[in-house]
Tab-separated table of C-alpha atoms in Angstrom:
chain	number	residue	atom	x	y	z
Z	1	UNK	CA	-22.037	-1.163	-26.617
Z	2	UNK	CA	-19.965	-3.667	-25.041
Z	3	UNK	CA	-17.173	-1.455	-23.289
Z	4	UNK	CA	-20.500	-0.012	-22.085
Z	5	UNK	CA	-21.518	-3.304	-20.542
Z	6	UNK	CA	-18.324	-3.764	-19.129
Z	7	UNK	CA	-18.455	-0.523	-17.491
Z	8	UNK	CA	-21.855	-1.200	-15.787
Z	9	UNK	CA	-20.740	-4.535	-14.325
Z	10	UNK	CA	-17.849	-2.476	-13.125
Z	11	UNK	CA	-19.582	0.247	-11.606
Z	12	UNK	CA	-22.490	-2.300	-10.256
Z	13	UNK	CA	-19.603	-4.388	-8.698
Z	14	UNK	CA	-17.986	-1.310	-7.071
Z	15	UNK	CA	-21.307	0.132	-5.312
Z	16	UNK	CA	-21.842	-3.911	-3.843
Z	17	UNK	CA	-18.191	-3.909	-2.607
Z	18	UNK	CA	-18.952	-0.848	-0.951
Z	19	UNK	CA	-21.913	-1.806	0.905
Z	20	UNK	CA	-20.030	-5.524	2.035
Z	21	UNK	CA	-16.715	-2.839	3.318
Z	22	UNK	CA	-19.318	-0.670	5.282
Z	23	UNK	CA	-20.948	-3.837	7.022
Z	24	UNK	CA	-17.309	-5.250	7.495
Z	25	UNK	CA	-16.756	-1.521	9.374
Z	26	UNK	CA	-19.699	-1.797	11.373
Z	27	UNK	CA	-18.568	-5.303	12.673
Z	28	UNK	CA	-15.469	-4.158	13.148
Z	29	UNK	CA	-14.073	-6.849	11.063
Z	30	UNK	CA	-11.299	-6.908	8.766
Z	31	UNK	CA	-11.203	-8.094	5.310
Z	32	UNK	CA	-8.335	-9.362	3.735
Z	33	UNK	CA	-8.475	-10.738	0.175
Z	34	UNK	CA	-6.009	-13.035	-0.425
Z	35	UNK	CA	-4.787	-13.926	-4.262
Z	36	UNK	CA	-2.533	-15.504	-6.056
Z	37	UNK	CA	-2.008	-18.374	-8.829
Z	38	UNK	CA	-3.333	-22.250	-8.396
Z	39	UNK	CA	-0.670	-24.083	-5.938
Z	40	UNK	CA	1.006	-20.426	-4.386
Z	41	UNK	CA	-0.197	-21.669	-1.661
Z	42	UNK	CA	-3.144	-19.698	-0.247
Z	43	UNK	CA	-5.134	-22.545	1.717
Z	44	UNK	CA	-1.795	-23.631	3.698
Z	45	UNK	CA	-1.064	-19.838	4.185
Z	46	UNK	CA	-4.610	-19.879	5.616
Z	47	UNK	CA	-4.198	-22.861	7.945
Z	48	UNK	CA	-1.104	-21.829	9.541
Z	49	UNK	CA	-2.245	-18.131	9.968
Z	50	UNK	CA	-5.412	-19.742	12.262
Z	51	UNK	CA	-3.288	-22.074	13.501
Z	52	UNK	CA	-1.238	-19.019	14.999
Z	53	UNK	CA	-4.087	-16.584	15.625
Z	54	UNK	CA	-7.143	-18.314	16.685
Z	55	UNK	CA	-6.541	-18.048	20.217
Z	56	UNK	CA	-6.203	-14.187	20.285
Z	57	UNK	CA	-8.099	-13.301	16.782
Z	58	UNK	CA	-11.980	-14.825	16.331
Z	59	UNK	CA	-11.571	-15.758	12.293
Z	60	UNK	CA	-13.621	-16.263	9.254
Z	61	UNK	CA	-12.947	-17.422	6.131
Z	62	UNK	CA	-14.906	-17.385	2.648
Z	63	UNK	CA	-13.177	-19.775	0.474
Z	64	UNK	CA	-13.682	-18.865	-3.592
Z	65	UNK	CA	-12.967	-21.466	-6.064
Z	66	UNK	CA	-14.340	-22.357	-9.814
Z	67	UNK	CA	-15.396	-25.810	-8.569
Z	68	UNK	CA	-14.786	-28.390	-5.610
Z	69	UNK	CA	-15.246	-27.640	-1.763
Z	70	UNK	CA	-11.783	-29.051	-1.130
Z	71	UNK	CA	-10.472	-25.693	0.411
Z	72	UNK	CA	-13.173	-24.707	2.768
Z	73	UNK	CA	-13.258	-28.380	4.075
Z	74	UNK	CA	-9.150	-27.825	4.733
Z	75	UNK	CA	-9.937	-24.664	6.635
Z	76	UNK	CA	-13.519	-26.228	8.535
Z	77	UNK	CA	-11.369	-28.835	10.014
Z	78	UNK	CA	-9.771	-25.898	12.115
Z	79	UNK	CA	-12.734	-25.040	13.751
Z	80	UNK	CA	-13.773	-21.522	12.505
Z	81	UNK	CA	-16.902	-20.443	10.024
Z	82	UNK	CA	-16.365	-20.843	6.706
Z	83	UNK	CA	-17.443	-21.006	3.825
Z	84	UNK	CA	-17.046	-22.141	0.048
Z	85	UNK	CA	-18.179	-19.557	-3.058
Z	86	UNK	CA	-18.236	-22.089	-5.855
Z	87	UNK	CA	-17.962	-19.462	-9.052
Z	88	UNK	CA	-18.862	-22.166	-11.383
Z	89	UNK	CA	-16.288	-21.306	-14.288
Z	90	UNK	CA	-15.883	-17.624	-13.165
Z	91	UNK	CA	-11.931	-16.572	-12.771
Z	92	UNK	CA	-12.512	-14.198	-10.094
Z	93	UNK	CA	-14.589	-13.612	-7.002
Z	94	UNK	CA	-16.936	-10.236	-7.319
Z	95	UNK	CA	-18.690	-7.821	-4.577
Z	96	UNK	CA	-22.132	-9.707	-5.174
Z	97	UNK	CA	-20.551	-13.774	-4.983
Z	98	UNK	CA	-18.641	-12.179	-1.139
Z	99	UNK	CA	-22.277	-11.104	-0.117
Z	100	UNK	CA	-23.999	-13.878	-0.575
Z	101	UNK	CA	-21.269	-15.966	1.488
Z	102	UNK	CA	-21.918	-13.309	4.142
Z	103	UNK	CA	-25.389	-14.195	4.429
Z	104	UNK	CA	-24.172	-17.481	5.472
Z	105	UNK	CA	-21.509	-16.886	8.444
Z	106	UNK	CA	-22.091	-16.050	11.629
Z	107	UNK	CA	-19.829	-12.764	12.392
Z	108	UNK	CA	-20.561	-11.857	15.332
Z	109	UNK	CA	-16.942	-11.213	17.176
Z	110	UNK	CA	-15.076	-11.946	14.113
Z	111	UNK	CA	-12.369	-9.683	13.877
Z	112	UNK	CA	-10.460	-10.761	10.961
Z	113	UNK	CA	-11.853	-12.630	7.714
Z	114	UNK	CA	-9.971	-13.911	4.996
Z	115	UNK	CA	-11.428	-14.383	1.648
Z	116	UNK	CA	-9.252	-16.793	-0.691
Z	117	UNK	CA	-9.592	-15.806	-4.247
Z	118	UNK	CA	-9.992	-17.960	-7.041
Z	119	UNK	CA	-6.191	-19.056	-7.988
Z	120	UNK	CA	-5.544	-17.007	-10.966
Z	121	UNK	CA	-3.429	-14.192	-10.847
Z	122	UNK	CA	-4.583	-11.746	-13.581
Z	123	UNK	CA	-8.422	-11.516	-13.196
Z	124	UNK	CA	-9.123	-11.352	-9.157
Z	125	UNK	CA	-6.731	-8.313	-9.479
Z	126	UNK	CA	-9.514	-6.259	-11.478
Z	127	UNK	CA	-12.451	-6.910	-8.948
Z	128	UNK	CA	-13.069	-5.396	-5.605
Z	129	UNK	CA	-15.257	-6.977	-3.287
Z	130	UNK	CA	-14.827	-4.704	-0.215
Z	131	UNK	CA	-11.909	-5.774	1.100
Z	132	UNK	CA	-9.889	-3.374	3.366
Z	133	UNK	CA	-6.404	-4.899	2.240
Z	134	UNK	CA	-5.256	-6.674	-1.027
Z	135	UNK	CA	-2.718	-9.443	-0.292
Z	136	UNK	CA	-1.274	-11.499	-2.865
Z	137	UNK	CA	1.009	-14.737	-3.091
Z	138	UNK	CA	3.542	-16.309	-5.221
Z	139	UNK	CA	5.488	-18.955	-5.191
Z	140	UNK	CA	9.153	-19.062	-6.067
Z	141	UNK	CA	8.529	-22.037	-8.018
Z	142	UNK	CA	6.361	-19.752	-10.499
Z	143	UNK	CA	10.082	-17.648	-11.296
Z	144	UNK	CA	11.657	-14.516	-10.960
Z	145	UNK	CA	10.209	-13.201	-13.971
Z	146	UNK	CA	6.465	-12.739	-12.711
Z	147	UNK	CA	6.126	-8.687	-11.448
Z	148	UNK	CA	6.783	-7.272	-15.065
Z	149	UNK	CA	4.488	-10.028	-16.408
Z	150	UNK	CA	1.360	-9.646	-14.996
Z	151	UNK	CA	1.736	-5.994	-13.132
Z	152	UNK	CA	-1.513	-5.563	-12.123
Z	153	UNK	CA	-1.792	-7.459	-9.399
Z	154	UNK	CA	1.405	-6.644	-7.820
Z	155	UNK	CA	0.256	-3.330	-8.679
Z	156	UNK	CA	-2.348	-2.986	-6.574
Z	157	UNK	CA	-1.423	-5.236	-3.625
Z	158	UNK	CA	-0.020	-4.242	-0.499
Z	159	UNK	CA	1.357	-6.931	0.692
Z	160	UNK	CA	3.158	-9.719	-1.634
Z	161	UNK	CA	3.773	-12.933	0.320
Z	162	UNK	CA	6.815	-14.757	-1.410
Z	163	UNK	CA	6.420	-18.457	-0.753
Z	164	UNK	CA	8.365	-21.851	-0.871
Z	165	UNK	CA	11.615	-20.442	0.134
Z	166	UNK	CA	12.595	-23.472	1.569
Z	167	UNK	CA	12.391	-24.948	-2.354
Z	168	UNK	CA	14.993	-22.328	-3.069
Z	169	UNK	CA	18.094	-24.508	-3.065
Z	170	UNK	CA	16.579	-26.723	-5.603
Z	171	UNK	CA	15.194	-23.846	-8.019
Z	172	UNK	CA	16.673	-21.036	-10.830
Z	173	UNK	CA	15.305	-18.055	-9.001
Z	174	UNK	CA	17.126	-15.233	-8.675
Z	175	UNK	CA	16.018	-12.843	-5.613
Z	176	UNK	CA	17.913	-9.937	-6.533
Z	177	UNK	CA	15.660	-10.175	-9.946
Z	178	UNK	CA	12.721	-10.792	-8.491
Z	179	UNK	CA	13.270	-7.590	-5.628
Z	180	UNK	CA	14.229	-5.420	-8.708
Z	181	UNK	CA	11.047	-6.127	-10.574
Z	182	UNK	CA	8.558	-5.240	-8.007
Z	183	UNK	CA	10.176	-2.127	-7.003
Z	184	UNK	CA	10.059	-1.550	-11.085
Z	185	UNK	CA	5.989	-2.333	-10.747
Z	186	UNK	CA	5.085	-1.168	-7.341
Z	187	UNK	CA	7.882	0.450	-4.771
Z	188	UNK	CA	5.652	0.466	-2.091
Z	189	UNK	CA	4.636	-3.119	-2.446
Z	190	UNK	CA	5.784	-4.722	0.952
Z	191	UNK	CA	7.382	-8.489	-0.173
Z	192	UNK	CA	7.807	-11.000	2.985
Z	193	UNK	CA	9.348	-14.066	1.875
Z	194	UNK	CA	7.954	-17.053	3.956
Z	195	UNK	CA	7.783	-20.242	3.899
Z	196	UNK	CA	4.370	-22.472	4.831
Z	197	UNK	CA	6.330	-25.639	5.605
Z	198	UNK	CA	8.641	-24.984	7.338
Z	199	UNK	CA	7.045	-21.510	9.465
Z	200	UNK	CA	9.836	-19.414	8.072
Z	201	UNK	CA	8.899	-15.626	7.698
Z	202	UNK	CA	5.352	-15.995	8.633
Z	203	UNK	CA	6.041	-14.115	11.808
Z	204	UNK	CA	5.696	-11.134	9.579
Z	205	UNK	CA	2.942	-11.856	8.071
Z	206	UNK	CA	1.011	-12.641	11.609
Z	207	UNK	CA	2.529	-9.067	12.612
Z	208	UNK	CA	1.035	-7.251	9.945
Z	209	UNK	CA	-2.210	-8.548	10.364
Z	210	UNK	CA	-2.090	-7.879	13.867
Z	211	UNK	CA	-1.433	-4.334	13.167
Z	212	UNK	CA	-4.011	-3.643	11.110
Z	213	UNK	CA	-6.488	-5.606	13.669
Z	214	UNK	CA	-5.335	-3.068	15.745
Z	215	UNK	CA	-5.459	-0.321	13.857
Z	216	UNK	CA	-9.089	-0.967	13.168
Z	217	UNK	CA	-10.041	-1.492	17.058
Y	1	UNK	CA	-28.739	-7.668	-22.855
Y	2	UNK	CA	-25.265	-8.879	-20.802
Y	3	UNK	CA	-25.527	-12.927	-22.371
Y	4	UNK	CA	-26.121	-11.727	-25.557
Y	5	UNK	CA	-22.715	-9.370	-25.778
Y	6	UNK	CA	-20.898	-12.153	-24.292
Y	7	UNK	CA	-22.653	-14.839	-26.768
Y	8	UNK	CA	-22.136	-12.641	-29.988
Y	9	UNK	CA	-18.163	-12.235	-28.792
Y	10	UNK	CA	-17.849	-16.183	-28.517
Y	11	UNK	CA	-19.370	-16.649	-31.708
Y	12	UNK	CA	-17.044	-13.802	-33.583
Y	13	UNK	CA	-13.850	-15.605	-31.949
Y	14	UNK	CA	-15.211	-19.032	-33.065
Y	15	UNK	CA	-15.660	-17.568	-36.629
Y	16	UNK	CA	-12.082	-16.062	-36.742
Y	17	UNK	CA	-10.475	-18.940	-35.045
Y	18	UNK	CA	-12.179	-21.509	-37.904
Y	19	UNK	CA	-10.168	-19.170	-40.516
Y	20	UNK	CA	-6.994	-19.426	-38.566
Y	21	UNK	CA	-7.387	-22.941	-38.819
Y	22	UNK	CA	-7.939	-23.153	-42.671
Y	23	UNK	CA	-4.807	-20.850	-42.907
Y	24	UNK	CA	-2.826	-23.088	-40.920
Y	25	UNK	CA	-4.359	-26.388	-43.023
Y	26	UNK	CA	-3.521	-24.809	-46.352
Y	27	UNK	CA	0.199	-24.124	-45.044
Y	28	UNK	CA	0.363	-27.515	-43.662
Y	29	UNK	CA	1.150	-26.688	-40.429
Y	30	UNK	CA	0.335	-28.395	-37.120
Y	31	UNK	CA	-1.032	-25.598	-34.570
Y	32	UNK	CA	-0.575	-26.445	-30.505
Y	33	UNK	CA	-2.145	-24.372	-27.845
Y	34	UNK	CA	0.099	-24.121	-24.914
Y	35	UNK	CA	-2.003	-23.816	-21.949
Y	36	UNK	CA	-0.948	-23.202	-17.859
Y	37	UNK	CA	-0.619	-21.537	-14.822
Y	38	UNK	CA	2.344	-18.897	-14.368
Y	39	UNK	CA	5.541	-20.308	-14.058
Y	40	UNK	CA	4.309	-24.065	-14.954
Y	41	UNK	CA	7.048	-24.142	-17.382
Y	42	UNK	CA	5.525	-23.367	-20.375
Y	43	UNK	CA	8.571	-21.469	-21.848
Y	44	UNK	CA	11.408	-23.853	-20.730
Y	45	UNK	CA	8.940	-26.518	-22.274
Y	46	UNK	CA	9.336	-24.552	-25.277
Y	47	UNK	CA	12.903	-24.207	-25.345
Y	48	UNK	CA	13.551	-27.957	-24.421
Y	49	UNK	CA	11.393	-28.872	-27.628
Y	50	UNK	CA	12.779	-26.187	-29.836
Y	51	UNK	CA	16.368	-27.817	-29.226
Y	52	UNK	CA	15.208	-31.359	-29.645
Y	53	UNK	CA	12.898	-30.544	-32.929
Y	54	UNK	CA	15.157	-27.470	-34.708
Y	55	UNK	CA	17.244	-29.927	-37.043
Y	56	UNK	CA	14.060	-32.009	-38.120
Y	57	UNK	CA	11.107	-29.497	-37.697
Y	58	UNK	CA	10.903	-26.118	-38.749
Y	59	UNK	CA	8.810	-24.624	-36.174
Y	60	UNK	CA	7.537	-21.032	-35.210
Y	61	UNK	CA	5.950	-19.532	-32.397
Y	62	UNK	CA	3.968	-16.942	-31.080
Y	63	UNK	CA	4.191	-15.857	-27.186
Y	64	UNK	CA	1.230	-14.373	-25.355
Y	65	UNK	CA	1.550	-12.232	-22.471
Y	66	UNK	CA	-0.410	-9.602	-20.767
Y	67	UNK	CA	2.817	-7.409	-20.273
Y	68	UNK	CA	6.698	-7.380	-21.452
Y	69	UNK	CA	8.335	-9.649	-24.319
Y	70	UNK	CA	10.566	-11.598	-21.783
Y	71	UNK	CA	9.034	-15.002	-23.548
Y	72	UNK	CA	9.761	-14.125	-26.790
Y	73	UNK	CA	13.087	-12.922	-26.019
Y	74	UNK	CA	13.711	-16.013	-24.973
Y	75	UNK	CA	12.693	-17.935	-27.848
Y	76	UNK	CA	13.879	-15.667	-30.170
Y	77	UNK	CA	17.667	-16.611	-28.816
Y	78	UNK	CA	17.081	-20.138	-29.832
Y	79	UNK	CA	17.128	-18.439	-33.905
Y	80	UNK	CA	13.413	-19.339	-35.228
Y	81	UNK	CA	10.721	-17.211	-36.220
Y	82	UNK	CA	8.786	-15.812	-33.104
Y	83	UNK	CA	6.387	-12.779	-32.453
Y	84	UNK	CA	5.147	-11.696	-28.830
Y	85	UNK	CA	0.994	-10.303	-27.793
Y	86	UNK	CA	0.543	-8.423	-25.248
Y	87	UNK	CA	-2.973	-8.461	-24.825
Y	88	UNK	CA	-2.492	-5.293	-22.447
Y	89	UNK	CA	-4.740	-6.617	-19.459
Y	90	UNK	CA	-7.044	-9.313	-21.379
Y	91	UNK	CA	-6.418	-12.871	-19.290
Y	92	UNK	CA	-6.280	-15.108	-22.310
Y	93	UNK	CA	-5.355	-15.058	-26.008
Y	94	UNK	CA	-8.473	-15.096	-28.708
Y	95	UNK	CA	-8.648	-15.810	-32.501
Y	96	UNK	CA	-7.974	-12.327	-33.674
Y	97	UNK	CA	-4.762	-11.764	-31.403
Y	98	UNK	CA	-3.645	-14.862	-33.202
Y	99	UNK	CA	-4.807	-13.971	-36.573
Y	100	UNK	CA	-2.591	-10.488	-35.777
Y	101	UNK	CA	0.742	-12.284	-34.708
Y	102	UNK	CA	0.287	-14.764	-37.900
Y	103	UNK	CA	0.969	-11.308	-40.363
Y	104	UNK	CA	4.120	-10.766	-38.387
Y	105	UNK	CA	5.427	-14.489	-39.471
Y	106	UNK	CA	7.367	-15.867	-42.093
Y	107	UNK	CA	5.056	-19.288	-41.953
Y	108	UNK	CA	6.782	-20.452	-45.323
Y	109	UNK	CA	7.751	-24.374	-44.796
Y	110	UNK	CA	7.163	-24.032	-40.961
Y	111	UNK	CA	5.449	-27.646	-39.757
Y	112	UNK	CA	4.735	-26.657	-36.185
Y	113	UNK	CA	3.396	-23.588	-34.576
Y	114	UNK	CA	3.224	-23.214	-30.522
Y	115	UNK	CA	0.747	-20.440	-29.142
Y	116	UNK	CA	1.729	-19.887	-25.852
Y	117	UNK	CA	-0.898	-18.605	-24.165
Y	118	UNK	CA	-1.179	-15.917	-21.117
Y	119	UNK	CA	-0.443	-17.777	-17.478
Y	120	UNK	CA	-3.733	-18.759	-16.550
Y	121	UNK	CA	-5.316	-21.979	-15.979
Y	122	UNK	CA	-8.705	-21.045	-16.176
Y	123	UNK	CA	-9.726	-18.463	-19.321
Y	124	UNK	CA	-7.546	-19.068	-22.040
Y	125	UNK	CA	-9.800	-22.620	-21.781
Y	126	UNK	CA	-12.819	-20.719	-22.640
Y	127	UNK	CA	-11.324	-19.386	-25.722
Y	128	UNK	CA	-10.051	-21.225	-28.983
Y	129	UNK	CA	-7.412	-19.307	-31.310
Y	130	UNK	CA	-6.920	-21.897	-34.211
Y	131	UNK	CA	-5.294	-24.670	-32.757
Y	132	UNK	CA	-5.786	-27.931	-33.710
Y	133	UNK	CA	-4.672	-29.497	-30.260
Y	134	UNK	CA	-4.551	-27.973	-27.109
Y	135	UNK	CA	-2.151	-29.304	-24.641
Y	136	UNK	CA	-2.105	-28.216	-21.014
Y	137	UNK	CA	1.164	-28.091	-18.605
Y	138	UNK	CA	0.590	-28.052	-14.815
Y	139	UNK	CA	3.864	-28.817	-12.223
Y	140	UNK	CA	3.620	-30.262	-9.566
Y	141	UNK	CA	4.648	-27.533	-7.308
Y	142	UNK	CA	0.644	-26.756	-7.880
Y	143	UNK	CA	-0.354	-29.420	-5.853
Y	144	UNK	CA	-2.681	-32.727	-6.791
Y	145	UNK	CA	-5.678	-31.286	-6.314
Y	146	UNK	CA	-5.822	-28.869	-9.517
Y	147	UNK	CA	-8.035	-31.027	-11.635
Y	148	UNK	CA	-11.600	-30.911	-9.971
Y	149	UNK	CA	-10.571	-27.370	-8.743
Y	150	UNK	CA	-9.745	-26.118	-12.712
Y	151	UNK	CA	-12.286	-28.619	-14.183
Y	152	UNK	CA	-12.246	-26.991	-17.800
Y	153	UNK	CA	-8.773	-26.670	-18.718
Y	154	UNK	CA	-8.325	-30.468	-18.368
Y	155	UNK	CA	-11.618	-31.578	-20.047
Y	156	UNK	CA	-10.782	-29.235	-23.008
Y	157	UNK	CA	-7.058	-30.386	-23.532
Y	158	UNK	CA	-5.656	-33.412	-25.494
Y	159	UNK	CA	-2.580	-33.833	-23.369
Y	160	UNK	CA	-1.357	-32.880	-19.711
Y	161	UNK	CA	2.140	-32.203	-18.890
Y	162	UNK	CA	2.931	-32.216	-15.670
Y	163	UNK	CA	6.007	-30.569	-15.443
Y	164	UNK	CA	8.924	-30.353	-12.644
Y	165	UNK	CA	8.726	-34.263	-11.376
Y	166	UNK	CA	12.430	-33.528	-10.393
Y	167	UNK	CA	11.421	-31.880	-7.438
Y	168	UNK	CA	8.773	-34.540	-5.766
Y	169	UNK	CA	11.264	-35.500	-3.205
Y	170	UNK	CA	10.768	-31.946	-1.820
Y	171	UNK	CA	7.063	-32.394	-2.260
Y	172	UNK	CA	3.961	-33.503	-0.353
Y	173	UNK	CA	2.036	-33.895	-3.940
Y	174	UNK	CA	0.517	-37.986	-4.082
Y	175	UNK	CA	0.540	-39.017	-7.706
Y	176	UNK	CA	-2.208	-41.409	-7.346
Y	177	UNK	CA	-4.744	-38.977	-6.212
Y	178	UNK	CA	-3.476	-36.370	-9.170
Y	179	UNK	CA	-4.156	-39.382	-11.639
Y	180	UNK	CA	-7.797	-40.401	-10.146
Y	181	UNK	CA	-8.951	-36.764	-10.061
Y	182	UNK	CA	-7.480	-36.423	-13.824
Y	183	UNK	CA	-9.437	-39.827	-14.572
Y	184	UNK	CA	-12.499	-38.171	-13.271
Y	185	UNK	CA	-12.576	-34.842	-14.881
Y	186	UNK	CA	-11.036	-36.119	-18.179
Y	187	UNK	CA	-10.550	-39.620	-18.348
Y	188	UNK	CA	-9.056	-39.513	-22.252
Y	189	UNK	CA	-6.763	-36.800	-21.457
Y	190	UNK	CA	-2.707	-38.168	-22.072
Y	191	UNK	CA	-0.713	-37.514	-18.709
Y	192	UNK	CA	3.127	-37.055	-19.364
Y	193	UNK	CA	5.233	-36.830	-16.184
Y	194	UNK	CA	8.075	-34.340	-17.434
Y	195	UNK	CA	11.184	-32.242	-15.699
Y	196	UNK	CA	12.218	-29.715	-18.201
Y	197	UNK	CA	14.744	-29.224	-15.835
Y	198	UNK	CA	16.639	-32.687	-16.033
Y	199	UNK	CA	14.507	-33.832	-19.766
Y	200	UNK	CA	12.782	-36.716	-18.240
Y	201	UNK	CA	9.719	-38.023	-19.874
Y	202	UNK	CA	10.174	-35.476	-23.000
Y	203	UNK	CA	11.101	-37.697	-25.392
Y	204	UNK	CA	7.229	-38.875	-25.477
Y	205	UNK	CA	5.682	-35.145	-25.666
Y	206	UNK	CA	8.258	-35.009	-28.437
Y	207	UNK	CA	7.385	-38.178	-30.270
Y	208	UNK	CA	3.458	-37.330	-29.816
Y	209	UNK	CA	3.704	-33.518	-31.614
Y	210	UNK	CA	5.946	-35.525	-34.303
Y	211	UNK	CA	2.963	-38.569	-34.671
Y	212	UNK	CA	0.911	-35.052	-35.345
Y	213	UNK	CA	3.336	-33.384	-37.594
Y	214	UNK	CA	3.532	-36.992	-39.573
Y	215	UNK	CA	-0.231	-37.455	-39.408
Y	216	UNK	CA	-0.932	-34.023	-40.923
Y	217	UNK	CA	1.738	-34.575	-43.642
């Protein structure tokens, strides 16, 4: 009976993420869900990719977090809708909690939203919630060790946004390591390592969303 | 018909965890959960206390991860009695993964036990294994604003470590708003400022699990 339950809320989740990736179509919006651990750095990822974009991309952003409105209030003082799912002791974000935070933003023009997961990085992984591109972030602070360790969500990521390069010279992290285990997990995960204080890298990142901005227009 | 699985699963763990604990009583052994985000230092805590306790303390411990046995490899080099879960996808270790590890162990004269549980500051709060203390470890790479963001994990733990002080020079992380927001989720919870990278402040995490080890004697 239970791995029945499970299934249901899996296959109920599904059909809702469905329905929020056709409305995202029909805005011609798209949907990035962002993910990674508590402190990866997500919300500063998020403030310097408006920073960068807000003059040529119209952005939303649903912030997702167990408690707190700390995040959304970072990403309100830039200027653009957001807005804050509270999951109230949930680990993840679902299908249903992204379209009820759609009901309150006002899309019109948006091209790209950004949905910031709750920072865990096991259960987000197992959830869609209509998202057109899984993007995921660690920090280099959190080890080399991390791909073979929880492989899901490198797994089924396309993009894997290294972070805190700049804490490198201060750190035990070996690169090579790190590379080697993600091509072990997933070889066609693409891994940009960046750096939200001091810029480095995120030229990438802005590139690849720009491309698939474009590839949606 | 959803609550009710989820209700009659809590209450099963709850019943196997209380037997853990009665095991663990009879054997006269202290039982920490080891609680924290991937790569808060959870291991290297481990390995730091391992060296200082080994001669005095005969410990065990038993690693939880979702994939690999990189953990226990690692504690297994430092010659005491260790046994790795995978739970295989499950976000958090429960009272029966626990009660399956403890058959694996030689638990004759051991004192101390560590559970390291899966990277992950929000589930493995939900769930108790056994233990009779949990202690949490967060660094401060994670930022200051974890504690009203991951309410549960510090109102259910006995003692914080916050782990990787050696690297606040690099940091923008304000220690007095980490310690108010600590104050105000949990205001009994013990904060221990720790590098297990230089040993600073371990000397009192190791002189509070031997005022437990004593007080259980």
């Amino acid at each position: 009976m239970e791995v029945k339950v499970v299934k249901h809320i899996l296959e109920a989740n599904e059909r809702i993420s469905l329905q929020n990736k056709t409305f995202f179509d029909e805005k011609g919006i798209v949907a990035v869900n962002l993910m990674g651990s508590p402190g990866a750095g997500k919300t500063t990822l998020l403030e310097r990719t408006i920073e960068a974009l807000k003059e040529t991309t119209p952005m939303a952003v649903i912030e997702g977090d167990i408690a707190s409105s700390y995040d959304a209030e970072r990403i309100a003082a830039h200027s653009i809708p957001t807005v804050q799912i509270n999951t109230g002791g949930a680990c993840h974000l679902d299908g249903n909690m992204v379209r009820g935070a759609l009901a309150e933003l006002t899309l019109d023009g948006i091209r790209l939203l950004v949905v910031e997961n709750v920072g865990n990085l096991v259960c987000p992984a197992e959830f869609n919630i209509g998202e057109h591109h899984k993007a995921m972030i660690i920090s280099t602070t959190e080890g080399d060790d991390k791909p073979e360790k929880y492989p899901l969500m490198f797994q089924i990521s396309q993009v894997l946004l290294l972070n805190k390069i700049d804490l490198l010279p201060h750190l035990n992290f070996n690169m090579e390591r790190f590379k080697a285990e993600v091509l072990k997990v997933n070889p066609r995960l693409t891994v940009m390592p960046i750096s939200c204080t001091t810029g480095q890298g995120l030229k990438t990142w802005f590139q690849w969303l720009g491309e698939k901005i474009t590839g949606k227009a």
